One Martini backbone bead per residue (centre of mass of N, CA, C, O) as a GRO file, in nm:
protein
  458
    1UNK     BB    1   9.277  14.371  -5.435
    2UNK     BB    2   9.157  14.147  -5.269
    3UNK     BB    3   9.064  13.976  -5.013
    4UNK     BB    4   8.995  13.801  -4.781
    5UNK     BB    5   8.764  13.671  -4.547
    6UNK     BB    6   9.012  13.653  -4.347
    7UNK     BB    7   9.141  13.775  -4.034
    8UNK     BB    8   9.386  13.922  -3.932
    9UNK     BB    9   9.524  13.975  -3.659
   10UNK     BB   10   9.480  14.295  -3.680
   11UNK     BB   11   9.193  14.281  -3.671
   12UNK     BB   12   9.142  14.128  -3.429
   13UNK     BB   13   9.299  14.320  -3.235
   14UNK     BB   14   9.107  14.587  -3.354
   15UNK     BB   15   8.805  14.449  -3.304
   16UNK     BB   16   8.783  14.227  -3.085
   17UNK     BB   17   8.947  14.362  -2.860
   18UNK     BB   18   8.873  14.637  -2.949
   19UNK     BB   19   8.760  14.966  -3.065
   20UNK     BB   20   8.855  15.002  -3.323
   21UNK     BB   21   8.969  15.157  -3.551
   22UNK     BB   22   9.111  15.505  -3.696
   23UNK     BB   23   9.302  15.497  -3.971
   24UNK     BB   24   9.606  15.412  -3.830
   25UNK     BB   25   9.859  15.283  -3.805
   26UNK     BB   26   9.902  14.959  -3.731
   27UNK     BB   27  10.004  14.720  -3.598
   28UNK     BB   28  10.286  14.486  -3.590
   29UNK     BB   29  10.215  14.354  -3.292
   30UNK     BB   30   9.928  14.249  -3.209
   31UNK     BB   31   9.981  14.094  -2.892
   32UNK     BB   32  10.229  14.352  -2.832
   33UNK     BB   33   9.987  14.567  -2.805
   34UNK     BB   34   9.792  14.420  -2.583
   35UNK     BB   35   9.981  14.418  -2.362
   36UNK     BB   36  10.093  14.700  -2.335
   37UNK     BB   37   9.817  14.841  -2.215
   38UNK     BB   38   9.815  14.764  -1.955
   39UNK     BB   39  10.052  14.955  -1.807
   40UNK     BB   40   9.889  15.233  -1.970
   41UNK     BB   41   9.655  15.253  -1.820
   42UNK     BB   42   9.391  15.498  -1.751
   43UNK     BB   43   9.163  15.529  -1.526
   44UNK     BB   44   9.174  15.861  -1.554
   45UNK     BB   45   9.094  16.033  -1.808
   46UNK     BB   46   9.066  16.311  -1.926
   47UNK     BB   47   8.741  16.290  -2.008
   48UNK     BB   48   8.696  16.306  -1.660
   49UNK     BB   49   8.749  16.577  -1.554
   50UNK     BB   50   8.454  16.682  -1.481
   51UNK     BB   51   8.393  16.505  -1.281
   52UNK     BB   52   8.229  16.335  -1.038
   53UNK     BB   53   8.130  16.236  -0.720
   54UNK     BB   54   7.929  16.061  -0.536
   55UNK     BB   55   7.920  16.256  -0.272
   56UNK     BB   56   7.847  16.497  -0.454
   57UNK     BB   57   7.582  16.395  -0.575
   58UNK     BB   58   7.440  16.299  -0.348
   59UNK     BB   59   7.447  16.615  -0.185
   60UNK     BB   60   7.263  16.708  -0.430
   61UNK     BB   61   7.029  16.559  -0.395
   62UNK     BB   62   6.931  16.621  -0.100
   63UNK     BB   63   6.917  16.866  -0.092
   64UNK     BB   64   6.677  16.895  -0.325
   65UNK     BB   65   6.511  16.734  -0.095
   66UNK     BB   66   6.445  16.820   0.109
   67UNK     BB   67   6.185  17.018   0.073
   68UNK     BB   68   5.987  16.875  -0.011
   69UNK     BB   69   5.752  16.808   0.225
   70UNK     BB   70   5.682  17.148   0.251
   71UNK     BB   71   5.504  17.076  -0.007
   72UNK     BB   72   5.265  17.078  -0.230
   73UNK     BB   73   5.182  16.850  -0.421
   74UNK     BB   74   5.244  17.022  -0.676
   75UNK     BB   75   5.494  17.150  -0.613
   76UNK     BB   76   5.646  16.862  -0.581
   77UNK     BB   77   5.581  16.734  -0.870
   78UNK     BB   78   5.756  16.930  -1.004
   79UNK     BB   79   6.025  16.885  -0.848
   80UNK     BB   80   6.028  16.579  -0.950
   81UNK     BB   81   6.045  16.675  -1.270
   82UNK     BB   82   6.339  16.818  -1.208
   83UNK     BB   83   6.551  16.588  -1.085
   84UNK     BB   84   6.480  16.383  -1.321
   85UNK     BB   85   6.620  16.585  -1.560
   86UNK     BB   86   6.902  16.608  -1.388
   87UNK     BB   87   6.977  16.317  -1.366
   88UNK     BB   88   6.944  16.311  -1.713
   89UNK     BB   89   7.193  16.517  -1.782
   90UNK     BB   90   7.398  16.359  -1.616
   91UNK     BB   91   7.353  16.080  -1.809
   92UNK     BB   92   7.474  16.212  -2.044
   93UNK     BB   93   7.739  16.319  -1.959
   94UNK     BB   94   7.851  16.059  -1.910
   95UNK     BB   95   7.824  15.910  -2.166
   96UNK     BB   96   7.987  16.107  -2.335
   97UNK     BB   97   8.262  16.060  -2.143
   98UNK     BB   98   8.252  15.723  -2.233
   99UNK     BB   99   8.308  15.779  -2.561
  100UNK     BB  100   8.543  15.982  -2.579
  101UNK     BB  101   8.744  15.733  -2.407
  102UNK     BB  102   8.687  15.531  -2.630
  103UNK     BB  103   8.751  15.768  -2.846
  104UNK     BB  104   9.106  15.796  -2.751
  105UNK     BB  105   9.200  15.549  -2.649
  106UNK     BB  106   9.536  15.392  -2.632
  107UNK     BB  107   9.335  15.123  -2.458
  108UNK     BB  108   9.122  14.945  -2.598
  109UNK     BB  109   9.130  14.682  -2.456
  110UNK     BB  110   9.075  14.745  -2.187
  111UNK     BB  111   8.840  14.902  -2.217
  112UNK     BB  112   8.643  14.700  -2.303
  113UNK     BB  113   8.692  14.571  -2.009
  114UNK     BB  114   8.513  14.775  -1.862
  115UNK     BB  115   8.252  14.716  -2.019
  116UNK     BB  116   8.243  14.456  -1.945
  117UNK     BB  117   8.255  14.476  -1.606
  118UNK     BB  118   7.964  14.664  -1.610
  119UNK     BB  119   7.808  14.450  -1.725
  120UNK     BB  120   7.851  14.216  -1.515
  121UNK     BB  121   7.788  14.465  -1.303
  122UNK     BB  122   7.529  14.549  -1.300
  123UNK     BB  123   7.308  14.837  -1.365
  124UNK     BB  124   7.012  15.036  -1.368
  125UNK     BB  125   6.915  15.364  -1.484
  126UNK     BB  126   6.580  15.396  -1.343
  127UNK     BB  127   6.651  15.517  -1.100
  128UNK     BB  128   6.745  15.831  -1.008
  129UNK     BB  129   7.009  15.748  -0.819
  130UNK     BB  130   7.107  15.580  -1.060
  131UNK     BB  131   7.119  15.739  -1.291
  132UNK     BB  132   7.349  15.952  -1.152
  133UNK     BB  133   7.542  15.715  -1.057
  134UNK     BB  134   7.648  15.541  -1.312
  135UNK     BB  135   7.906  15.671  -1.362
  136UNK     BB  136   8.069  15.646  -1.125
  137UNK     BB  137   8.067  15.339  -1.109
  138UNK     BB  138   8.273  15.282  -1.312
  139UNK     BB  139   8.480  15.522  -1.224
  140UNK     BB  140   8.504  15.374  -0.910
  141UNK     BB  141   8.495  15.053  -0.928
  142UNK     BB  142   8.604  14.952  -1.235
  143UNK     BB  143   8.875  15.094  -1.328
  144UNK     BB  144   9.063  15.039  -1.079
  145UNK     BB  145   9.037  14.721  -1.137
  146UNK     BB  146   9.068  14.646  -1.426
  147UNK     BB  147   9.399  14.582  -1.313
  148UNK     BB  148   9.351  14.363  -1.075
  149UNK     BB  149   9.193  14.208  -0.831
  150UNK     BB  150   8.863  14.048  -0.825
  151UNK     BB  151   8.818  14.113  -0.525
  152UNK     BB  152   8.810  14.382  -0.516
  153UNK     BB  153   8.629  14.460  -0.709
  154UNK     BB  154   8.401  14.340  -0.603
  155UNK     BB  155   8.392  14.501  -0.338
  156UNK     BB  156   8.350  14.788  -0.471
  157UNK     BB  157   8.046  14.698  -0.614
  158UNK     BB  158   7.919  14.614  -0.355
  159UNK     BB  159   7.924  14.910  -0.210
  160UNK     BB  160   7.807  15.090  -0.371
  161UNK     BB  161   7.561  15.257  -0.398
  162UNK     BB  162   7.438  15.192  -0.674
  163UNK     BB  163   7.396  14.890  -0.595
  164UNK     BB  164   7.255  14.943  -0.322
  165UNK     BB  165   6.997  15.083  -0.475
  166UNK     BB  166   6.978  14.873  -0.731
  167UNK     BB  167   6.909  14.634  -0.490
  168UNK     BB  168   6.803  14.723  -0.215
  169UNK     BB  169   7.007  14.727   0.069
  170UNK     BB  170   6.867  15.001   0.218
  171UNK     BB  171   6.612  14.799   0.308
  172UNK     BB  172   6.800  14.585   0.475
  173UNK     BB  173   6.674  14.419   0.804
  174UNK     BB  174   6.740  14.261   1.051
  175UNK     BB  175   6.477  14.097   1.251
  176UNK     BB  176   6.710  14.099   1.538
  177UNK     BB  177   6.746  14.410   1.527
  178UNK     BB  178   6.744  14.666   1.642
  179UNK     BB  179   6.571  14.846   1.422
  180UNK     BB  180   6.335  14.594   1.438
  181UNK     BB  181   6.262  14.644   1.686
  182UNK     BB  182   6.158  14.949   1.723
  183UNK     BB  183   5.970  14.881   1.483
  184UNK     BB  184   5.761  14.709   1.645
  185UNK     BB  185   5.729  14.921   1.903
  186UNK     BB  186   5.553  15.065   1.648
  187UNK     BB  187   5.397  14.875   1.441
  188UNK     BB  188   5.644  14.759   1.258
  189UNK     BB  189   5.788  14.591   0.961
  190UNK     BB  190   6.141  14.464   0.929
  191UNK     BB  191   6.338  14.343   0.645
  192UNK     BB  192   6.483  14.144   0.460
  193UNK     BB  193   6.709  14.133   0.179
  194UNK     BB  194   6.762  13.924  -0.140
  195UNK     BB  195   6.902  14.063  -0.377
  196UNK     BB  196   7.204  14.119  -0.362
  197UNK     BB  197   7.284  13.808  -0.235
  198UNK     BB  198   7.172  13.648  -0.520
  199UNK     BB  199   7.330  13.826  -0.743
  200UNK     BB  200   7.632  13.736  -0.669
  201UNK     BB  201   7.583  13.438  -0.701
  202UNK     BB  202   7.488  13.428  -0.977
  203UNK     BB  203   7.603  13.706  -1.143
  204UNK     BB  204   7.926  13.777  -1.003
  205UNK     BB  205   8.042  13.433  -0.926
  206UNK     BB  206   7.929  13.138  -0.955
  207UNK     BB  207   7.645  13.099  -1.040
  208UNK     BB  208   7.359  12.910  -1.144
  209UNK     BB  209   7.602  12.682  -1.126
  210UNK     BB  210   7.759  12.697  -0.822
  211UNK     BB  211   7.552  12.534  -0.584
  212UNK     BB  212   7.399  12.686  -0.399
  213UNK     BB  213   7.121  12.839  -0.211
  214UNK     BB  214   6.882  12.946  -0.022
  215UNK     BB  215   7.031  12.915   0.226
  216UNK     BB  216   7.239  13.096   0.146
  217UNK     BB  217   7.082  13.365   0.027
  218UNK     BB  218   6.999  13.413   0.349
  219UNK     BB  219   7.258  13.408   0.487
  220UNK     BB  220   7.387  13.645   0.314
  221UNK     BB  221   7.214  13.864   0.388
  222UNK     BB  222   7.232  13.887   0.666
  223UNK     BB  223   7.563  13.920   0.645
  224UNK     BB  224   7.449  14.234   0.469
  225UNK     BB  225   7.346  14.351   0.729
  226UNK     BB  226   7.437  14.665   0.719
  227UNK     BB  227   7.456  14.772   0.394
  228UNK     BB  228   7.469  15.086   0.312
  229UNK     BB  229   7.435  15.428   0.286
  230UNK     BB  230   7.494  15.783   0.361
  231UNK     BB  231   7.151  15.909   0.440
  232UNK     BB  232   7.000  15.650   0.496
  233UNK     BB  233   6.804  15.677   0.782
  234UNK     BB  234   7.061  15.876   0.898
  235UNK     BB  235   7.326  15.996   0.985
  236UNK     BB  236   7.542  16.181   0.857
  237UNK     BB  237   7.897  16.211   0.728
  238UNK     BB  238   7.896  16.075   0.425
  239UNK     BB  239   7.681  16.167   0.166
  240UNK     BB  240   7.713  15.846  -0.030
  241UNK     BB  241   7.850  15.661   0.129
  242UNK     BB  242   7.987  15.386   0.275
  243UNK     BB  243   7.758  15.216   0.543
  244UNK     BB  244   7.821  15.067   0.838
  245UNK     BB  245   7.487  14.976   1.045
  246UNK     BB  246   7.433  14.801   1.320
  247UNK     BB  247   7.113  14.828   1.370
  248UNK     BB  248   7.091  14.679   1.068
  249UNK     BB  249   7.237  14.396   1.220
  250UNK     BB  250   7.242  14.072   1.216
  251UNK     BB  251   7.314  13.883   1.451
  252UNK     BB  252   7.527  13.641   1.428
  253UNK     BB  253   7.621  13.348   1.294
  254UNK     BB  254   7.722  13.196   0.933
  255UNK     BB  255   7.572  12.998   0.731
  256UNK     BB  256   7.767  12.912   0.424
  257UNK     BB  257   7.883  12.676   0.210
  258UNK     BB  258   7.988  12.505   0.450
  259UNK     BB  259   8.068  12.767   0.622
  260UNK     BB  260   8.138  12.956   0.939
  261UNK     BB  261   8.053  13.309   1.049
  262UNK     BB  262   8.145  13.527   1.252
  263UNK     BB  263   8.038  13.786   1.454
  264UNK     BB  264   8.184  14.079   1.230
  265UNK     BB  265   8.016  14.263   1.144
  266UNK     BB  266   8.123  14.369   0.835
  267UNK     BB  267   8.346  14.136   0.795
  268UNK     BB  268   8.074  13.906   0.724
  269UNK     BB  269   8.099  13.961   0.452
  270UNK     BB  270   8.349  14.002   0.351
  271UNK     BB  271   8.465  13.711   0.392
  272UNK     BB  272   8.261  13.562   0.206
  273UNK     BB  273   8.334  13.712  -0.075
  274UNK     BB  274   8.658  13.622  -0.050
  275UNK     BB  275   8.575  13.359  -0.112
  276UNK     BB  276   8.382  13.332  -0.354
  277UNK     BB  277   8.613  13.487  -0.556
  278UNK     BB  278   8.773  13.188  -0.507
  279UNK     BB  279   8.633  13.013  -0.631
  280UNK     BB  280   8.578  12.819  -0.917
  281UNK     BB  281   8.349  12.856  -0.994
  282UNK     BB  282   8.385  13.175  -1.069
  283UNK     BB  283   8.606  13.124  -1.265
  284UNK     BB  284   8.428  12.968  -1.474
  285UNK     BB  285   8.226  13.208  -1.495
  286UNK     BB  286   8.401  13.436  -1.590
  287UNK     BB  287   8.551  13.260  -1.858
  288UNK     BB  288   8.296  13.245  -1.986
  289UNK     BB  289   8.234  13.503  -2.046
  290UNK     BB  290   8.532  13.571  -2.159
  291UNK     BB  291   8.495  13.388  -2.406
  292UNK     BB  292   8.257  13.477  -2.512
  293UNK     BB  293   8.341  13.748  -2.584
  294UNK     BB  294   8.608  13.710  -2.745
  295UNK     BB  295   8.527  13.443  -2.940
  296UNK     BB  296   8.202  13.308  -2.845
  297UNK     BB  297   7.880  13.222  -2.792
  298UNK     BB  298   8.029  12.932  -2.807
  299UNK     BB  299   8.249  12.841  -2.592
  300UNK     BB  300   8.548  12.611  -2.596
  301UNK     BB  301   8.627  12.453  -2.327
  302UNK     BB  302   8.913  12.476  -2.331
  303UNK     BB  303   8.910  12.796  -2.272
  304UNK     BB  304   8.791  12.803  -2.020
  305UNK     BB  305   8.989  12.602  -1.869
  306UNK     BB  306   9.262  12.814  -1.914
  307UNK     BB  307   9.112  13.083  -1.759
  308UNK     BB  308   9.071  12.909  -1.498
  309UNK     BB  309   9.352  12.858  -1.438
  310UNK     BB  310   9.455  13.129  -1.429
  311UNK     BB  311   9.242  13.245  -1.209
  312UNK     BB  312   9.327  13.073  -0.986
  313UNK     BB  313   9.665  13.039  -0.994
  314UNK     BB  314   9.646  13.394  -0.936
  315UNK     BB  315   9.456  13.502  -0.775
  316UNK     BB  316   9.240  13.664  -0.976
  317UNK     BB  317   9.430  13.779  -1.163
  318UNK     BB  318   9.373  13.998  -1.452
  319UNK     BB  319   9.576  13.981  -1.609
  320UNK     BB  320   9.691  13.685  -1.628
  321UNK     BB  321   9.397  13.637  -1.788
  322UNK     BB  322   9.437  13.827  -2.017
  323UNK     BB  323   9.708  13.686  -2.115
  324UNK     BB  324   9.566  13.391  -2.147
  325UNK     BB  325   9.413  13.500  -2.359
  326UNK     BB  326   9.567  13.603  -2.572
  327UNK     BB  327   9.745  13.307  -2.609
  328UNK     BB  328   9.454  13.199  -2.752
  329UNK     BB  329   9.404  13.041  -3.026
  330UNK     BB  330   9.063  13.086  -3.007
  331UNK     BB  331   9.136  13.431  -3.039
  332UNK     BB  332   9.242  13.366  -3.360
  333UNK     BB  333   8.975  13.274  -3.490
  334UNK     BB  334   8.808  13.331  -3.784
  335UNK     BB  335   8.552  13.204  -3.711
  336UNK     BB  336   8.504  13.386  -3.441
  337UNK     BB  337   8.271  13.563  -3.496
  338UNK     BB  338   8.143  13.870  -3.371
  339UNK     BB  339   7.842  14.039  -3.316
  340UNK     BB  340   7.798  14.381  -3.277
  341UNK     BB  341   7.672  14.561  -3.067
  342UNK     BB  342   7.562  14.862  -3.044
  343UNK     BB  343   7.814  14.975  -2.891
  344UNK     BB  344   7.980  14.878  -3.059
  345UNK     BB  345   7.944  14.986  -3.318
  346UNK     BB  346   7.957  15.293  -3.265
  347UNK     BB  347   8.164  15.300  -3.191
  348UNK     BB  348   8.355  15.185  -3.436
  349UNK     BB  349   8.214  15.431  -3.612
  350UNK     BB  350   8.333  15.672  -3.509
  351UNK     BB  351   8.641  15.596  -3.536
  352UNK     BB  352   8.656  15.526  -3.819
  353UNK     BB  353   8.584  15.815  -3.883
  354UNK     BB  354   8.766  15.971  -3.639
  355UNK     BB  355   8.625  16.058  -3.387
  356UNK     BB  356   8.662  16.228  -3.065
  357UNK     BB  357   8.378  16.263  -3.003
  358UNK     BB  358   8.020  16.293  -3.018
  359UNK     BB  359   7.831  16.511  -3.059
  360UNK     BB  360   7.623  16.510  -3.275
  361UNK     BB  361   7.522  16.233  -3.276
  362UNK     BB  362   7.371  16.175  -3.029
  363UNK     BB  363   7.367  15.954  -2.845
  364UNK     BB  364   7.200  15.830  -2.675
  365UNK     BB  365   6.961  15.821  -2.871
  366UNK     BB  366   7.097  15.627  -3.067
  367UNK     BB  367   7.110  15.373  -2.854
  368UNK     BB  368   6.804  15.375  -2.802
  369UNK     BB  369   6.741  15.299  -3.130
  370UNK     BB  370   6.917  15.052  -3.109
  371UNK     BB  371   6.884  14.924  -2.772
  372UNK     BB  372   7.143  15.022  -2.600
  373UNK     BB  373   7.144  15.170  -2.308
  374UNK     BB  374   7.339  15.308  -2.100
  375UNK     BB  375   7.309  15.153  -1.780
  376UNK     BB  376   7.018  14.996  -1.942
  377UNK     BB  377   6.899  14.678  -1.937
  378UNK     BB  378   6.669  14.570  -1.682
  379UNK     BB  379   6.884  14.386  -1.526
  380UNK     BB  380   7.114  14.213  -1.372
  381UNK     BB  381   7.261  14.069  -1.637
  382UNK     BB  382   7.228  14.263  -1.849
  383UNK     BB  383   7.384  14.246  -2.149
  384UNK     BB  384   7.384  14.045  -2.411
  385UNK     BB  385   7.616  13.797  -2.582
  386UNK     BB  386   7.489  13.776  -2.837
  387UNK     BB  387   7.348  13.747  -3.193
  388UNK     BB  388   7.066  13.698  -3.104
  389UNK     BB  389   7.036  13.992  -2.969
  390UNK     BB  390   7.067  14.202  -3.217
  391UNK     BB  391   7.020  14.101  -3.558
  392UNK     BB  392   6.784  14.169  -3.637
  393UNK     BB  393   6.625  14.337  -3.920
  394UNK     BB  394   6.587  14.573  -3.771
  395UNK     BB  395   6.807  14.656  -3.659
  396UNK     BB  396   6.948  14.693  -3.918
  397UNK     BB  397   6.828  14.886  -4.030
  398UNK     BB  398   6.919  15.108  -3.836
  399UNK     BB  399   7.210  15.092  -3.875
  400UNK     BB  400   7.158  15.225  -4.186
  401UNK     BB  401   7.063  15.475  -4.088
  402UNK     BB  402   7.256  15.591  -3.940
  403UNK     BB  403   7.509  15.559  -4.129
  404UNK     BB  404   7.404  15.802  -4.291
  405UNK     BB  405   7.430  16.020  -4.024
  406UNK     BB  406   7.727  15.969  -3.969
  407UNK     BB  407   7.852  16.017  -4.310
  408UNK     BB  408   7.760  16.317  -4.411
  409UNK     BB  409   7.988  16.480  -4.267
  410UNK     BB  410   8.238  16.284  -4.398
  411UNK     BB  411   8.259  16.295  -4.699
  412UNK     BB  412   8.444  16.529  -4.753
  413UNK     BB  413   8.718  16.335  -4.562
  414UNK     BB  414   8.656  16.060  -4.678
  415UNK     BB  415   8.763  15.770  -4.839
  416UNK     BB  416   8.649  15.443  -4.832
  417UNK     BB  417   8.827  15.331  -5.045
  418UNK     BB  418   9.059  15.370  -4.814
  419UNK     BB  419   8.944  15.319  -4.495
  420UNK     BB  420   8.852  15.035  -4.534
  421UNK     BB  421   9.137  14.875  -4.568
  422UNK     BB  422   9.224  14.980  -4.261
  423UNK     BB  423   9.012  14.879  -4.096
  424UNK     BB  424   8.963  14.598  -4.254
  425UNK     BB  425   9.237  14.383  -4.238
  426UNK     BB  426   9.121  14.083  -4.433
  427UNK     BB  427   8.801  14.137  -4.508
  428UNK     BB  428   8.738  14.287  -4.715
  429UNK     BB  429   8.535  14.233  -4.975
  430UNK     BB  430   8.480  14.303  -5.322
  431UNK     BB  431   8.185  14.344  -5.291
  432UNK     BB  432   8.244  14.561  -5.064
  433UNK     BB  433   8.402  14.761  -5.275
  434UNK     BB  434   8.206  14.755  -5.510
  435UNK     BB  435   7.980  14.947  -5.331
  436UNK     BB  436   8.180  15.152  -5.283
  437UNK     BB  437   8.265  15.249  -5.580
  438UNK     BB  438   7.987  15.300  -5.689
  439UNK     BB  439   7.879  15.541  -5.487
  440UNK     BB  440   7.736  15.796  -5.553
  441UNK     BB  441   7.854  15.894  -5.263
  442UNK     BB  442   8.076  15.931  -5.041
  443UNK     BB  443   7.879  15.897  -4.782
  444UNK     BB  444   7.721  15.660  -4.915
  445UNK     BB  445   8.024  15.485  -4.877
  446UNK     BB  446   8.069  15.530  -4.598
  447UNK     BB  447   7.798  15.341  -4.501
  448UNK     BB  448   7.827  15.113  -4.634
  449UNK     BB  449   8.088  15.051  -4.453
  450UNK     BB  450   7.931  15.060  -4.191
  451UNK     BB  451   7.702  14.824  -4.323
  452UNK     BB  452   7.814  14.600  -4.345
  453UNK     BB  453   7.921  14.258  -4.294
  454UNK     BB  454   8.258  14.344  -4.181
  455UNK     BB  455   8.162  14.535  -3.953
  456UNK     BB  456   7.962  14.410  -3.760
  457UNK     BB  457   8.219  14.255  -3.685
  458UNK     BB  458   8.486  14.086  -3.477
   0.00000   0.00000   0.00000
């Protein structure tokens, strides 16, 4: 029998919070399931097992420069595209661990969880050492925060190594610092950055109507001058880890914001932070993040006001926010379903199969197909949400061809025709129920419903 178009509690809390079914007995209480996932979630599962820390990265990332300088040309740029490959391959191991673990994860819904707030703080793994680094940063930034409260995440995220090379903040010096008198008397000119200080404001923390101006962009950047990377223009003590280098921060008190920050080394940016943290603004702008990506695209007013209390009222605690969403009736709304990223679609056909790695998917490449490469949005505000930036028709046709490349294999051990009423149940219409029915070969049902328009979303 047919089931109806609208999505049962089990579909939403398995597609819409998780990522995606497994074709394992459902969850008997929706809720109860989402909720149980808090306390459980492991910040470092098995899959990570092999990885490294950023300062083992960093440490051999340096080493293998020491000796540029004394290359000729040639033989430099060979040894640099040398690098970039290593750093490549590097990326491409981060990626397959990051893909395992969301396909083994017993806390699919936590797991999303870290992926919103790595697109919240994105990096784009464009320059050589963002690209290395790129696994560490959410690894070490995002997962041990992911229920924790915003103000540290926040901390860990604007520290990392990764985000202050890939906003440039390695290169901003004071003014008026020792630093930049030293290089006038020898007739060079060194200044502030404020990329690093613009983008917390406009998108990690209070939005870009949060109220700010540029004189407040300007007073924070001096107030973030030295924080660097450790190694990056003097005496390393633990190359690439964060460190705060006094003699490229700016001296003097911050006004910013309406309040004014004593000069206090480097607890004068992390004060701000604190501040800027527990605003309103920044709840309002998380919780609206948190309801669109939830919720709908253009998520509902109430259900914002409510993210925005419960982030308030907790001082930032992100469990208490995430059972205020779980508790939101408009976030088991059968009408607002999400249309999935090609991230939530590949996770989800691969879970959908069975699939426990990556393996053969060759997934670096398949999402880079798709569009959506990981860790690599070229922005910083990250990855859209919204089903305007994914839908166009030639991306569905690509998803077509996929979900045949990805279905080939499970052909001979998958039955479509039980396993689609598993994955999506109560979603499932008749039309592609009989579209599965009826395919020349099993491999063929499996596509189809990898490609369904009842897969498509969440």
């Amino acid at each position: 029998m047919a089931a109806s178009n609208r999505p049962s509690d089990v579909a939403i809390a398995l597609n819409r919070f998780g990522l995606g079914a497994r074709g394992n007995a459902p969850p008997g209480d929706p809720r109860a399931w989402l909720l149980e996932q808090i306390p459980s979630f492991e910040a470092r599962p098995a899959a990570f097992a092999s990885a490294r820390t950023t300062p083992e990265i960093a440490r051999e990332h340096a080493e293998d420069r020491a000796d540029l300088t004394d290359l000729d040309p040639e033989a430099r740029m060979e040894k640099r595209k040398v690098l970039r490959q290593r750093a490549r391959a590097l990326y491409r191991d981060e990626v397959g661990m990051r893909v395992t673990a969301a396909l083994t994860t017993p806390a699919p819904f936590v797991e999303r969880l870290v992926h919103f707030w790595s697109n919240h703080f994105a990096i784009s793994a464009d320059k050589p050492q963002v690209t290395a680094l790129a696994g560490a940063f959410e690894r070490e930034a995002i997962r041990p925060h992911v229920l924790g409260r915003f103000e540290d995440m926040l901390l860990a995220v604007e520290r990392h190594p990764a985000m202050l090379l890939f906003l440039d903040q390695v290169r901003s010096v004071g003014p008026n610092s020792r630093r930049a008198r030293r290089a006038a008397e020898r007739g060079r000119r060194l200044g502030i950055n404020e990329n690093l200080a613009r983008e917390i404001l406009e998108l990690h923390t209070l939005g870009a109507r949060g109220g700010y101006t540029q004189h407040d962009v300007g007073a924070f950047a001096l107030a973030l001058s030295g924080w660097t990377v450790d190694g990056m223009g003097g005496d390393a003590d633990e190359t690439g880890a964060f460190r705060f280098r006094p003699q490229m921060h700016e001296p003097g008190p911050r006004t910013l914001l309406g309040r004014t920050y004593a000069e206090d080394g480097a607890d004068q940016a992390r004060a701000v932070l604190r501040d800027v943290a527990a605003s309103e603004a920044t709840a309002r702008h998380v919780a609206t993040k948190l309801a669109r990506h939830f919720i709908a695209d253009d998520p509902p007013p109430g259900a914002v006001d409510r993210l925005t209390a419960a982030f308030v009222s907790s001082g930032g605690d992100l469990p208490e926010v995430y059972r205020a969403l779980i508790g939101l009736p408009d976030a088991w709304d059968a009408r607002s379903r999400k249309f999935k990223t090609p991230w939530e679609w590949t996770i989800s056909a691969l879970r959908g199969l069975g699939r426990s790695e990556p393996g053969s998917a060759q997934v670096v490449a398949l999402l880079n197909q798709l569009g959506q490469p990981t860790w690599q949005p070229r922005s910083p505000a990250g990855y859209d949400d919204v089903a305007g930036s994914w839908a166009a028709p030639e991306a569905l046709v690509r998803r077509i061809e996929i979900a045949l490349r990805l279905a080939r294999p499970a052909g001979d051990r998958i039955d479509a025709r039980e396993r689609a009423p598993a994955l999506l149940p109560g979603v499932l219409t008749e039309r592609t129920q009989t579209q599965i029915a009826r395919a020349e070969s099993p491999a063929t049902a499996l596509a189809l419903m990898l490609a369904s328009p009842e897969f498509q979303r969440r």
